Amino acid sequence: MAGTGGGGRPGICPTLLYTDAKAAIRQLTEGLGFSELSVYETADGTVLHAELAQAGGVVMVGSKGRGGPLDAALEQAGPAGVYVVVDDVDAHHERAVAHGVEILMPPADQDYGAREYLARDAGGNIWSFGTYAPETGA
């Protein structure tokens, strides 16, 4: 039986590890408009776990090289791609540009009716921001 993420909880949360998780959190919040829900750090300031929200979804962020099963499993993982639904693609893009985020594709209308742009974060992950919103049937 699949989880539904009911009660205001998302059912799927991508997890991304960064060499410099603090810088990634700064870029994702300041440049890409995520809201910081929580950040848990060790005594030396290493980010153990952070939760950032946008568009009703959450991405979990942590530091590479801190040990544990997830860190070991993702050690050789390549960058991920994450799609985020936004209402105003052009305004979102302008914010990203103003904060120095690397843009891979400027806002463009797609054949399937969405408007989207692509960005790369400091960890090499690809972020798509657009108006396309899949229907889950829930």
Tab-separated table of C-alpha atoms in Angstrom:
chain	number	residue	atom	x	y	z
A	1	MET	CA	0.000	0.000	0.000
A	2	ALA	CA	1.464	3.330	-1.022
A	3	GLY	CA	1.683	6.278	1.356
A	4	THR	CA	-0.376	9.306	0.454
A	5	GLY	CA	1.398	11.979	2.447
A	6	GLY	CA	-1.955	13.173	3.821
A	7	GLY	CA	-2.394	15.759	6.536
A	8	GLY	CA	-0.182	18.356	4.838
A	9	ARG	CA	2.742	15.941	4.589
A	10	PRO	CA	4.341	15.281	1.203
A	11	GLY	CA	4.452	11.644	0.177
A	12	ILE	CA	7.766	11.923	-1.694
A	13	CYS	CA	10.799	13.902	-0.500
A	14	PRO	CA	13.976	13.893	-2.602
A	15	THR	CA	17.125	13.644	-0.464
A	16	LEU	CA	20.268	15.400	-1.689
A	17	LEU	CA	23.714	15.397	-0.086
A	18	TYR	CA	26.166	18.249	-0.648
A	19	THR	CA	29.855	18.777	0.023
A	20	ASP	CA	28.885	22.167	1.502
A	21	ALA	CA	25.330	21.708	2.738
A	22	LYS	CA	25.206	25.153	4.369
A	23	ALA	CA	26.010	26.833	1.044
A	24	ALA	CA	23.444	24.605	-0.698
A	25	ILE	CA	20.760	25.590	1.814
A	26	ARG	CA	21.629	29.259	1.281
A	27	GLN	CA	21.404	28.867	-2.510
A	28	LEU	CA	18.149	26.918	-2.371
A	29	THR	CA	16.476	29.380	0.016
A	30	GLU	CA	17.839	32.700	-1.215
A	31	GLY	CA	18.224	31.940	-4.912
A	32	LEU	CA	15.543	29.354	-5.606
A	33	GLY	CA	12.853	30.380	-3.136
A	34	PHE	CA	12.700	27.394	-0.789
A	35	SER	CA	11.612	27.953	2.819
A	36	GLU	CA	13.758	26.488	5.572
A	37	LEU	CA	11.630	24.206	7.760
A	38	SER	CA	14.411	22.763	9.913
A	39	VAL	CA	18.183	22.354	10.057
A	40	TYR	CA	19.963	19.947	12.405
A	41	GLU	CA	23.718	20.339	12.830
A	42	THR	CA	26.506	18.657	14.774
A	43	ALA	CA	28.498	20.611	17.357
A	44	ASP	CA	31.051	21.497	14.650
A	45	GLY	CA	28.350	22.880	12.305
A	46	THR	CA	28.048	19.937	9.895
A	47	VAL	CA	24.505	19.728	8.534
A	48	LEU	CA	23.094	16.347	9.508
A	49	HIS	CA	19.622	16.939	8.096
A	50	ALA	CA	17.632	19.879	6.759
A	51	GLU	CA	14.138	20.177	5.337
A	52	LEU	CA	13.313	22.842	2.756
A	53	ALA	CA	9.817	23.427	1.379
A	54	GLN	CA	8.336	24.821	-1.800
A	55	ALA	CA	5.090	24.291	-3.716
A	56	GLY	CA	3.716	21.839	-1.155
A	57	GLY	CA	6.779	19.597	-1.391
A	58	VAL	CA	9.887	19.094	0.699
A	59	VAL	CA	13.495	18.352	-0.206
A	60	MET	CA	15.766	16.912	2.469
A	61	VAL	CA	19.378	18.088	2.469
A	62	GLY	CA	22.454	16.793	4.280
A	63	SER	CA	26.238	16.824	4.247
A	64	LYS	CA	28.355	14.372	2.270
A	65	GLY	CA	31.029	12.481	4.157
A	66	ARG	CA	29.363	12.339	7.559
A	67	GLY	CA	28.994	8.559	7.578
A	68	GLY	CA	25.966	6.326	7.864
A	69	PRO	CA	24.100	4.093	5.419
A	70	LEU	CA	22.566	6.901	3.308
A	71	ASP	CA	25.903	8.690	2.933
A	72	ALA	CA	27.550	5.417	1.889
A	73	ALA	CA	24.745	4.567	-0.558
A	74	LEU	CA	24.914	8.014	-2.203
A	75	GLU	CA	28.720	8.263	-2.187
A	76	GLN	CA	29.028	7.484	-5.908
A	77	ALA	CA	25.612	8.870	-6.907
A	78	GLY	CA	25.508	11.457	-9.641
A	79	PRO	CA	23.452	14.630	-9.639
A	80	ALA	CA	19.671	14.370	-9.404
A	81	GLY	CA	16.940	16.155	-11.302
A	82	VAL	CA	13.980	17.630	-9.418
A	83	TYR	CA	10.895	19.348	-10.885
A	84	VAL	CA	9.194	22.066	-8.824
A	85	VAL	CA	5.828	23.592	-9.723
A	86	VAL	CA	5.785	27.399	-9.528
A	87	ASP	CA	3.042	29.850	-10.495
A	88	ASP	CA	5.227	32.628	-11.935
A	89	VAL	CA	8.134	31.060	-13.813
A	90	ASP	CA	9.553	34.380	-15.000
A	91	ALA	CA	9.635	35.958	-11.532
A	92	HIS	CA	11.175	32.778	-10.092
A	93	HIS	CA	13.820	32.816	-12.832
A	94	GLU	CA	14.610	36.504	-12.179
A	95	ARG	CA	15.197	35.713	-8.501
A	96	ALA	CA	17.531	32.842	-9.387
A	97	VAL	CA	19.521	35.014	-11.810
A	98	ALA	CA	19.780	37.819	-9.230
A	99	HIS	CA	21.358	35.318	-6.806
A	100	GLY	CA	23.860	33.966	-9.331
A	101	VAL	CA	22.231	30.574	-9.886
A	102	GLU	CA	23.517	28.842	-13.031
A	103	ILE	CA	20.718	28.848	-15.609
A	104	LEU	CA	20.759	26.014	-18.155
A	105	MET	CA	17.617	27.050	-20.043
A	106	PRO	CA	15.795	30.373	-19.695
A	107	PRO	CA	12.008	30.412	-19.319
A	108	ALA	CA	10.359	28.925	-22.378
A	109	ASP	CA	6.892	27.786	-23.377
A	110	GLN	CA	6.771	24.033	-23.985
A	111	ASP	CA	4.722	22.127	-26.593
A	112	TYR	CA	2.682	20.508	-23.799
A	113	GLY	CA	1.479	23.889	-22.518
A	114	ALA	CA	3.843	24.500	-19.602
A	115	ARG	CA	6.325	27.331	-19.108
A	116	GLU	CA	9.626	26.158	-17.593
A	117	TYR	CA	13.279	26.924	-16.965
A	118	LEU	CA	16.270	24.821	-15.868
A	119	ALA	CA	18.946	25.609	-13.282
A	120	ARG	CA	21.951	23.797	-11.799
A	121	ASP	CA	22.790	24.110	-8.110
A	122	ALA	CA	26.258	24.162	-6.562
A	123	GLY	CA	26.091	20.373	-6.068
A	124	GLY	CA	25.433	19.757	-9.774
A	125	ASN	CA	21.752	18.876	-9.299
A	126	ILE	CA	19.358	19.990	-12.026
A	127	TRP	CA	16.241	21.876	-10.970
A	128	SER	CA	13.315	22.380	-13.336
A	129	PHE	CA	10.823	25.071	-12.357
A	130	GLY	CA	7.586	25.276	-14.272
A	131	THR	CA	3.847	25.464	-14.440
A	132	TYR	CA	3.237	21.818	-15.313
A	133	ALA	CA	1.556	20.092	-12.357
A	134	PRO	CA	0.826	16.369	-12.664
A	135	GLU	CA	-2.548	15.167	-11.397
A	136	THR	CA	-2.261	12.365	-8.855
A	137	GLY	CA	-5.921	11.422	-8.835
A	138	ALA	CA	-5.958	11.786	-5.043
